CSV table of N, CA, C and O in Angstrom, one decimal:
chain,number,residue,atom,x,y,z
W,1,ALA,N,89.0,-44.4,149.4
W,1,ALA,CA,89.0,-43.1,149.0
W,1,ALA,C,89.5,-42.2,150.1
W,1,ALA,O,90.1,-41.2,149.9
W,2,ARG,N,89.1,-42.5,151.3
W,2,ARG,CA,89.4,-41.7,152.5
W,2,ARG,C,90.9,-41.6,152.7
W,2,ARG,O,91.5,-40.6,153.1
W,3,GLU,N,91.6,-42.7,152.4
W,3,GLU,CA,93.0,-42.8,152.6
W,3,GLU,C,93.8,-41.9,151.7
W,3,GLU,O,94.9,-41.4,152.0
W,4,LEU,N,93.2,-41.6,150.5
W,4,LEU,CA,93.9,-40.7,149.6
W,4,LEU,C,93.8,-39.3,150.0
W,4,LEU,O,94.7,-38.5,149.8
W,5,LEU,N,92.7,-38.9,150.7
W,5,LEU,CA,92.5,-37.5,151.1
W,5,LEU,C,92.8,-37.2,152.5
W,5,LEU,O,92.8,-36.1,152.9
W,6,SER,N,93.1,-38.2,153.3
W,6,SER,CA,93.2,-38.0,154.7
W,6,SER,C,94.4,-37.1,155.1
W,6,SER,O,94.2,-36.3,156.0
W,7,PRO,N,95.5,-37.1,154.4
W,7,PRO,CA,96.6,-36.1,154.8
W,7,PRO,C,96.1,-34.7,154.6
W,7,PRO,O,96.5,-33.8,155.4
W,8,PHE,N,95.4,-34.5,153.6
W,8,PHE,CA,94.9,-33.1,153.3
W,8,PHE,C,93.8,-32.7,154.2
W,8,PHE,O,93.7,-31.5,154.5
W,9,MET,N,92.9,-33.6,154.6
W,9,MET,CA,91.8,-33.3,155.4
W,9,MET,C,92.1,-33.2,156.9
W,9,MET,O,91.3,-32.6,157.6
W,10,LEU,N,93.1,-33.8,157.3
W,10,LEU,CA,93.4,-33.8,158.7
W,10,LEU,C,93.6,-32.4,159.3
W,10,LEU,O,93.0,-32.1,160.4
W,11,VAL,N,94.3,-31.6,158.7
W,11,VAL,CA,94.5,-30.2,159.2
W,11,VAL,C,93.2,-29.5,159.3
W,11,VAL,O,92.9,-28.8,160.3
W,12,TRP,N,92.4,-29.5,158.2
W,12,TRP,CA,91.1,-28.8,158.2
W,12,TRP,C,90.1,-29.4,159.2
W,12,TRP,O,89.3,-28.7,159.8
W,13,SER,N,90.2,-30.7,159.4
W,13,SER,CA,89.3,-31.3,160.4
W,13,SER,C,89.6,-30.9,161.8
W,13,SER,O,88.7,-30.6,162.6
W,14,ILE,N,90.9,-30.9,162.1
W,14,ILE,CA,91.3,-30.4,163.4
W,14,ILE,C,90.9,-29.0,163.7
W,14,ILE,O,90.4,-28.6,164.7
W,15,LEU,N,91.1,-28.1,162.7
W,15,LEU,CA,90.7,-26.7,162.8
W,15,LEU,C,89.2,-26.6,163.0
W,15,LEU,O,88.8,-25.9,163.9
W,16,TYR,N,88.4,-27.3,162.2
W,16,TYR,CA,87.0,-27.3,162.3
W,16,TYR,C,86.5,-27.7,163.7
W,16,TYR,O,85.7,-27.0,164.3
W,17,PHE,N,87.0,-28.8,164.2
W,17,PHE,CA,86.5,-29.3,165.5
W,17,PHE,C,87.0,-28.5,166.6
W,17,PHE,O,86.3,-28.4,167.7
W,18,ALA,N,88.1,-27.8,166.5
W,18,ALA,CA,88.6,-26.9,167.5
W,18,ALA,C,87.7,-25.7,167.6
W,18,ALA,O,87.3,-25.3,168.7
W,19,ILE,N,87.3,-25.1,166.5
W,19,ILE,CA,86.4,-24.0,166.5
W,19,ILE,C,85.1,-24.4,167.0
W,19,ILE,O,84.4,-23.7,167.8
W,20,ALA,N,84.6,-25.6,166.6
W,20,ALA,CA,83.3,-26.0,167.0
W,20,ALA,C,83.3,-26.3,168.5
W,20,ALA,O,82.3,-26.0,169.2
W,21,TYR,N,84.3,-26.8,169.1
W,21,TYR,CA,84.4,-27.0,170.5
W,21,TYR,C,84.3,-25.7,171.3
W,21,TYR,O,83.5,-25.6,172.2
W,22,LEU,N,85.1,-24.7,170.8
W,22,LEU,CA,85.0,-23.4,171.5
W,22,LEU,C,83.6,-22.8,171.4
W,22,LEU,O,83.1,-22.2,172.4
W,23,THR,N,83.0,-22.9,170.2
W,23,THR,CA,81.7,-22.3,170.0
W,23,THR,C,80.7,-23.0,170.9
W,23,THR,O,79.9,-22.3,171.6
W,24,TRP,N,80.6,-24.3,170.9
W,24,TRP,CA,79.6,-25.0,171.7
W,24,TRP,C,79.9,-24.9,173.2
W,24,TRP,O,78.9,-24.8,174.0
W,25,LYS,N,81.1,-24.8,173.6
W,25,LYS,CA,81.4,-24.5,175.0
W,25,LYS,C,80.9,-23.2,175.4
W,25,LYS,O,80.2,-23.1,176.5
W,26,TYR,N,81.0,-22.2,174.6
W,26,TYR,CA,80.5,-20.9,174.9
W,26,TYR,C,79.0,-20.9,175.0
W,26,TYR,O,78.4,-20.3,175.9
W,27,GLN,N,78.3,-21.5,174.0
W,27,GLN,CA,76.9,-21.6,174.0
W,27,GLN,C,76.3,-22.4,175.2
W,27,GLN,O,75.3,-22.0,175.7
W,28,MET,N,77.0,-23.4,175.6
W,28,MET,CA,76.5,-24.2,176.8
W,28,MET,C,76.7,-23.4,178.1
W,28,MET,O,75.9,-23.6,179.0
W,29,LEU,N,77.8,-22.6,178.1
W,29,LEU,CA,78.0,-21.8,179.4
W,29,LEU,C,76.9,-20.8,179.5
W,29,LEU,O,76.5,-20.5,180.6
W,30,TYR,N,76.5,-20.2,178.4
W,30,TYR,CA,75.6,-19.1,178.5
W,30,TYR,C,74.2,-19.4,178.0
W,30,TYR,O,73.3,-18.6,177.8
W,31,VAL,N,73.9,-20.7,177.9
W,31,VAL,CA,72.6,-21.3,177.5
W,31,VAL,C,71.8,-20.5,176.5
W,31,VAL,O,71.2,-19.5,176.8
W,32,TYR,N,72.0,-20.9,175.3
W,32,TYR,CA,71.4,-20.2,174.2
W,32,TYR,C,70.0,-20.7,173.9
W,32,TYR,O,69.8,-21.9,173.7
W,33,PHE,N,69.0,-19.8,174.0
W,33,PHE,CA,67.6,-20.2,173.7
W,33,PHE,C,67.1,-19.6,172.4
W,33,PHE,O,67.4,-18.4,172.2
W,34,ASP,N,66.3,-20.4,171.7
W,34,ASP,CA,65.7,-19.9,170.5
W,34,ASP,C,64.3,-19.4,170.8
W,34,ASP,O,63.5,-20.1,171.4
W,35,LYS,N,64.0,-18.2,170.4
W,35,LYS,CA,62.6,-17.7,170.6
W,35,LYS,C,61.7,-18.2,169.5
W,35,LYS,O,60.5,-18.2,169.6
W,36,TYR,N,62.3,-18.5,168.4
W,36,TYR,CA,61.5,-18.9,167.2
W,36,TYR,C,61.9,-20.3,166.8
W,36,TYR,O,63.1,-20.7,166.7
W,37,GLN,N,60.9,-21.1,166.7
W,37,GLN,CA,61.1,-22.5,166.3
W,37,GLN,C,60.6,-22.7,164.9
W,37,GLN,O,59.4,-22.3,164.6
W,38,ALA,N,61.3,-23.2,164.0
W,38,ALA,CA,61.0,-23.4,162.6
W,38,ALA,C,60.0,-24.6,162.4
W,38,ALA,O,59.4,-24.7,161.3
W,39,GLY,N,60.0,-25.5,163.3
W,39,GLY,CA,59.1,-26.6,163.1
W,39,GLY,C,59.6,-27.6,162.0
W,39,GLY,O,58.8,-28.3,161.4
W,40,GLY,N,60.9,-27.6,161.8
W,40,GLY,CA,61.4,-28.5,160.8
W,40,GLY,C,61.3,-28.0,159.4
W,40,GLY,O,61.6,-28.8,158.4
W,41,ARG,N,61.0,-26.8,159.2
W,41,ARG,CA,60.9,-26.2,157.8
W,41,ARG,C,62.2,-26.1,157.1
W,41,ARG,O,62.2,-25.9,155.9
W,42,TYR,N,63.3,-26.1,157.8
W,42,TYR,CA,64.6,-26.0,157.2
W,42,TYR,C,65.2,-27.3,156.7
W,42,TYR,O,66.2,-27.4,156.1
W,43,TRP,N,64.5,-28.4,157.0
W,43,TRP,CA,65.0,-29.7,156.7
W,43,TRP,C,65.2,-29.9,155.2
W,43,TRP,O,66.3,-30.5,154.9
W,44,PRO,N,64.3,-29.5,154.3
W,44,PRO,CA,64.7,-29.6,152.9
W,44,PRO,C,65.9,-28.9,152.5
W,44,PRO,O,66.7,-29.4,151.7
W,45,ASP,N,66.2,-27.7,153.0
W,45,ASP,CA,67.4,-27.0,152.7
W,45,ASP,C,68.6,-27.8,153.3
W,45,ASP,O,69.7,-27.8,152.6
W,46,ILE,N,68.5,-28.4,154.4
W,46,ILE,CA,69.6,-29.1,155.0
W,46,ILE,C,69.9,-30.3,154.1
W,46,ILE,O,71.1,-30.6,153.9
W,47,VAL,N,68.9,-31.0,153.7
W,47,VAL,CA,69.1,-32.2,152.8
W,47,VAL,C,69.8,-31.8,151.5
W,47,VAL,O,70.7,-32.5,151.1
W,48,ASN,N,69.3,-30.7,151.0
W,48,ASN,CA,70.0,-30.2,149.7
W,48,ASN,C,71.5,-29.9,150.0
W,48,ASN,O,72.3,-30.2,149.1
W,49,ARG,N,71.7,-29.3,151.1
W,49,ARG,CA,73.1,-28.9,151.4
W,49,ARG,C,74.0,-30.2,151.6
W,49,ARG,O,75.1,-30.2,151.2
W,50,ILE,N,73.4,-31.2,152.3
W,50,ILE,CA,74.1,-32.4,152.4
W,50,ILE,C,74.4,-33.1,151.1
W,50,ILE,O,75.5,-33.6,150.8
W,51,CYS,N,73.4,-33.0,150.2
W,51,CYS,CA,73.6,-33.6,148.9
W,51,CYS,C,74.7,-32.9,148.1
W,51,CYS,O,75.5,-33.5,147.4
W,52,VAL,N,74.7,-31.5,148.2
W,52,VAL,CA,75.7,-30.8,147.5
W,52,VAL,C,77.1,-31.1,148.0
W,52,VAL,O,78.1,-31.3,147.3
W,53,ALA,N,77.2,-31.2,149.4
W,53,ALA,CA,78.5,-31.6,150.0
W,53,ALA,C,78.9,-33.0,149.5
W,53,ALA,O,80.1,-33.2,149.3
W,54,THR,N,77.9,-33.9,149.3
W,54,THR,CA,78.3,-35.2,148.9
W,54,THR,C,78.7,-35.2,147.4
W,54,THR,O,79.6,-35.9,147.0
W,55,TYR,N,78.1,-34.4,146.6
W,55,TYR,CA,78.5,-34.2,145.2
W,55,TYR,C,80.0,-33.7,145.2
W,55,TYR,O,80.8,-34.2,144.4
W,56,ILE,N,80.3,-32.7,146.0
W,56,ILE,CA,81.6,-32.2,146.0
W,56,ILE,C,82.6,-33.3,146.5
W,56,ILE,O,83.7,-33.4,145.9
W,57,PHE,N,82.2,-34.0,147.5
W,57,PHE,CA,83.1,-35.1,148.0
W,57,PHE,C,83.3,-36.1,146.9
W,57,PHE,O,84.5,-36.6,146.7
W,58,GLN,N,82.3,-36.5,146.2
W,58,GLN,CA,82.4,-37.6,145.2
W,58,GLN,C,83.3,-37.1,144.0
W,58,GLN,O,84.1,-37.8,143.5
W,59,LEU,N,83.1,-35.8,143.6
W,59,LEU,CA,83.9,-35.3,142.5
W,59,LEU,C,85.3,-35.1,142.9
W,59,LEU,O,86.3,-35.4,142.1
W,60,THR,N,85.6,-34.7,144.1
W,60,THR,CA,86.9,-34.6,144.6
W,60,THR,C,87.6,-36.0,144.7
W,60,THR,O,88.8,-36.1,144.3
W,61,THR,N,86.9,-37.0,145.1
W,61,THR,CA,87.4,-38.3,145.2
W,61,THR,C,87.8,-38.8,143.8
W,61,THR,O,88.8,-39.4,143.6
W,62,ILE,N,86.8,-38.6,142.8
W,62,ILE,CA,87.1,-39.1,141.5
W,62,ILE,C,88.3,-38.4,140.9
W,62,ILE,O,89.2,-39.0,140.3
W,63,GLY,N,88.4,-37.1,141.1
W,63,GLY,CA,89.6,-36.3,140.6
W,63,GLY,C,90.9,-36.8,141.3
W,63,GLY,O,91.9,-36.9,140.6
W,64,SER,N,90.8,-37.0,142.6
W,64,SER,CA,92.0,-37.5,143.3
W,64,SER,C,92.5,-38.8,142.8
W,64,SER,O,93.7,-39.1,142.6
W,65,ILE,N,91.5,-39.7,142.6
W,65,ILE,CA,91.9,-41.1,142.1
W,65,ILE,C,92.4,-41.0,140.7
W,65,ILE,O,93.4,-41.7,140.4
W,66,ALA,N,91.8,-40.1,139.9
W,66,ALA,CA,92.3,-40.0,138.5
W,66,ALA,C,93.7,-39.4,138.5
W,66,ALA,O,94.5,-39.8,137.6
W,67,LEU,N,94.0,-38.5,139.4
W,67,LEU,CA,95.3,-37.9,139.4
W,67,LEU,C,96.4,-38.8,139.9
W,67,LEU,O,97.6,-38.6,139.6
W,68,ARG,N,96.0,-39.8,140.7
W,68,ARG,CA,97.0,-40.7,141.3
W,68,ARG,C,97.1,-42.0,140.5
W,68,ARG,O,97.2,-43.1,141.1
W,69,LYS,N,97.1,-41.9,139.2
W,69,LYS,CA,97.3,-43.0,138.3
W,69,LYS,C,96.2,-44.1,138.5
W,69,LYS,O,96.4,-45.2,138.3
W,70,GLY,N,95.0,-43.6,138.8
W,70,GLY,CA,93.9,-44.5,138.9
W,70,GLY,C,92.8,-44.1,137.9
W,70,GLY,O,91.6,-44.2,138.2
W,71,ALA,N,93.2,-43.7,136.7
W,71,ALA,CA,92.3,-43.2,135.7
W,71,ALA,C,91.3,-44.3,135.3
W,71,ALA,O,90.2,-44.0,134.9
W,72,ALA,N,91.7,-45.6,135.4
W,72,ALA,CA,90.8,-46.6,135.0
W,72,ALA,C,89.7,-46.9,136.1
W,72,ALA,O,88.6,-47.3,135.7
W,73,GLN,N,90.0,-46.6,137.3
W,73,GLN,CA,89.1,-46.8,138.4
W,73,GLN,C,88.1,-45.6,138.6
W,73,GLN,O,87.0,-45.8,139.1
W,74,ALA,N,88.6,-44.4,138.3
W,74,ALA,CA,87.8,-43.2,138.5
W,74,ALA,C,86.4,-43.2,137.9
W,74,ALA,O,85.4,-42.9,138.6
W,75,PRO,N,86.2,-43.7,136.6
W,75,PRO,CA,84.9,-43.7,136.1
W,75,PRO,C,83.9,-44.7,136.7
W,75,PRO,O,82.7,-44.6,136.6
W,76,LEU,N,84.5,-45.6,137.5
W,76,LEU,CA,83.6,-46.6,138.2
W,76,LEU,C,82.8,-45.9,139.3
W,76,LEU,O,81.8,-46.5,139.8
W,77,LEU,N,83.2,-44.7,139.7
W,77,LEU,CA,82.5,-44.0,140.8
W,77,LEU,C,81.4,-43.1,140.2
W,77,LEU,O,80.6,-42.6,141.0
W,78,ILE,N,81.3,-43.0,138.9
W,78,ILE,CA,80.2,-42.1,138.3
W,78,ILE,C,78.8,-42.6,138.7
W,78,ILE,O,77.9,-41.8,138.9
W,79,PRO,N,78.6,-43.9,138.7
W,79,PRO,CA,77.2,-44.4,139.1
W,79,PRO,C,76.8,-43.9,140.5
W,79,PRO,O,75.6,-43.7,140.7
W,80,SER,N,77.7,-43.7,141.4
W,80,SER,CA,77.3,-43.2,142.7
W,80,SER,C,76.7,-41.8,142.6
W,80,SER,O,75.8,-41.5,143.3
W,81,ILE,N,77.3,-41.0,141.7
W,81,ILE,CA,76.7,-39.6,141.5
W,81,ILE,C,75.3,-39.7,140.9
W,81,ILE,O,74.4,-39.0,141.3
W,82,ILE,N,75.2,-40.6,139.9
W,82,ILE,CA,73.8,-40.8,139.3
W,82,ILE,C,72.8,-41.3,140.3
W,82,ILE,O,71.7,-40.8,140.4
W,83,LEU,N,73.2,-42.2,141.2
W,83,LEU,CA,72.4,-42.7,142.2
W,83,LEU,C,72.0,-41.6,143.2
W,83,LEU,O,70.8,-41.5,143.6
W,84,LEU,N,72.9,-40.8,143.6
W,84,LEU,CA,72.6,-39.6,144.5
W,84,LEU,C,71.6,-38.7,143.9
W,84,LEU,O,70.7,-38.2,144.5
W,85,VAL,N,71.8,-38.4,142.6
W,85,VAL,CA,70.8,-37.5,141.9
W,85,VAL,C,69.4,-38.1,141.9
W,85,VAL,O,68.4,-37.4,142.2
W,86,TYR,N,69.3,-39.4,141.7
W,86,TYR,CA,68.1,-40.1,141.7
W,86,TYR,C,67.4,-40.0,143.1
W,86,TYR,O,66.2,-39.7,143.3
W,87,VAL,N,68.2,-40.3,144.1
W,87,VAL,CA,67.7,-40.3,145.5
W,87,VAL,C,67.3,-38.9,145.9
W,87,VAL,O,66.2,-38.7,146.5
W,88,GLN,N,68.1,-37.9,145.5
W,88,GLN,CA,67.7,-36.5,145.9
W,88,GLN,C,66.4,-36.1,145.2
W,88,GLN,O,65.6,-35.5,145.9
W,89,ARG,N,66.2,-36.4,144.0
W,89,ARG,CA,65.0,-36.0,143.3
W,89,ARG,C,63.8,-36.8,143.9
W,89,ARG,O,62.7,-36.2,144.0
W,90,LYS,N,64.0,-38.1,144.2
W,90,LYS,CA,62.9,-38.8,144.7
W,90,LYS,C,62.5,-38.3,146.1
W,90,LYS,O,61.3,-38.2,146.4
W,91,CYS,N,63.4,-38.0,146.9
W,91,CYS,CA,63.1,-37.4,148.2
W,91,CYS,C,62.4,-36.0,148.1
W,91,CYS,O,61.5,-35.7,148.8
W,92,HIS,N,62.9,-35.2,147.2
W,92,HIS,CA,62.3,-33.9,146.9
W,92,HIS,C,60.9,-34.1,146.5
W,92,HIS,O,60.0,-33.4,147.0
W,93,LYS,N,60.6,-35.0,145.6
W,93,LYS,CA,59.3,-35.1,145.1
W,93,LYS,C,58.4,-35.7,146.2
W,93,LYS,O,57.2,-35.3,146.3
W,94,ARG,N,58.9,-36.6,147.0
W,94,ARG,CA,58.1,-37.3,148.0
W,94,ARG,C,57.8,-36.4,149.2
W,94,ARG,O,56.7,-36.4,149.7
W,95,PHE,N,58.7,-35.7,149.7
W,95,PHE,CA,58.6,-35.0,151.0
W,95,PHE,C,58.4,-33.5,150.9
W,95,PHE,O,58.1,-32.8,151.9
W,96,ARG,N,58.6,-32.9,149.7
W,96,ARG,CA,58.6,-31.4,149.6
W,96,ARG,C,57.2,-30.9,150.0
W,96,ARG,O,57.0,-29.8,150.6
W,97,LYS,N,56.1,-31.6,149.5
W,97,LYS,CA,54.8,-31.1,149.7
W,97,LYS,C,54.5,-30.9,151.2
W,97,LYS,O,53.8,-30.0,151.6
W,98,SER,N,54.9,-31.8,152.1
W,98,SER,CA,54.6,-31.7,153.5
W,98,SER,C,55.3,-30.6,154.2
W,98,SER,O,54.9,-30.1,155.2
W,99,PHE,N,56.4,-30.0,153.5
W,99,PHE,CA,57.1,-28.9,154.1
W,99,PHE,C,56.6,-27.6,153.6
W,99,PHE,O,56.8,-26.5,154.2
W,100,VAL,N,55.9,-27.6,152.4
W,100,VAL,CA,55.3,-26.4,151.9
W,100,VAL,C,54.0,-26.0,152.5
W,100,VAL,O,53.8,-24.9,152.8
W,101,ASN,N,53.2,-27.0,152.7
W,101,ASN,CA,51.8,-26.8,153.3
W,101,ASN,C,52.0,-26.6,154.8
W,101,ASN,O,52.7,-27.3,155.5
W,102,ILE,N,51.2,-25.7,155.4
W,102,ILE,CA,51.2,-25.5,156.9
W,102,ILE,C,50.3,-26.5,157.5
W,102,ILE,O,49.1,-26.8,157.0
W,103,GLN,N,50.7,-27.2,158.6
W,103,GLN,CA,49.9,-28.1,159.3
W,103,GLN,C,48.8,-27.4,160.1
W,103,GLN,O,49.0,-26.3,160.5
W,104,ALA,N,47.7,-28.1,160.4
W,104,ALA,CA,46.6,-27.5,161.1
W,104,ALA,C,47.0,-27.1,162.5
W,104,ALA,O,46.6,-26.1,163.0
W,105,ARG,N,47.8,-27.9,163.2
W,105,ARG,CA,48.2,-27.5,164.5
W,105,ARG,C,49.0,-26.3,164.6
W,105,ARG,O,49.0,-25.5,165.5
W,106,ASP,N,49.9,-26.0,163.5
W,106,ASP,CA,50.6,-24.8,163.4
W,106,ASP,C,49.7,-23.6,163.2
W,106,ASP,O,49.9,-22.5,163.7
W,107,CYS,N,48.7,-23.8,162.4
W,107,CYS,CA,47.7,-22.7,162.2
W,107,CYS,C,47.0,-22.3,163.5
W,107,CYS,O,46.8,-21.2,163.8
W,108,LYS,N,46.7,-23.4,164.3
W,108,LYS,CA,46.0,-23.1,165.5
W,108,LYS,C,46.9,-22.3,166.5
W,108,LYS,O,46.5,-21.4,167.2
W,109,LYS,N,48.2,-22.7,166.5
W,109,LYS,CA,49.2,-21.9,167.3
W,109,LYS,C,49.3,-20.5,166.9
W,109,LYS,O,49.3,-19.6,167.8
W,110,VAL,N,49.3,-20.2,165.6
W,110,VAL,CA,49.4,-18.9,165.1
W,110,VAL,C,48.1,-18.1,165.5
W,110,VAL,O,48.2,-16.9,165.9
W,111,GLU,N,47.0,-18.7,165.4
W,111,GLU,CA,45.7,-18.0,165.8
W,111,GLU,C,45.7,-17.7,167.3
W,111,GLU,O,45.2,-16.7,167.7
W,112,GLN,N,46.2,-18.6,168.1
W,112,GLN,CA,46.2,-18.4,169.5
W,112,GLN,C,47.1,-17.2,169.9
W,112,GLN,O,46.9,-16.5,170.9
W,113,ARG,N,48.2,-17.0,169.2
W,113,ARG,CA,49.1,-15.9,169.5
W,113,ARG,C,48.6,-14.5,169.2
W,113,ARG,O,48.9,-13.6,169.8
W,114,THR,N,47.7,-14.5,168.2
W,114,THR,CA,47.1,-13.2,167.8
W,114,THR,C,45.9,-12.8,168.5
W,114,THR,O,45.4,-13.4,169.3
């Protein structure tokens, strides 16, 4: 699937990594410090964004294969989307509770600050 999309993605990949290089070079030169640490509370949002990006990738791949005279092979990729939905829901159900509740050590840190 990557071979089908590589000519289109090459330009955007080069542009992305060039901007990322300049950004990280600037941040490393001037040492960027965070005053606030989230303690991993953004992780569920990051996982959801990764899953959405994977959905977009899979749908784009299916569409690209279908448009390039591979209409018979494109439906064979649909189980991968179903599997991703299953894994995303299972992870959400399994790990969401630990990110919603505040841990005791975090409560202690908040009490010490006040």
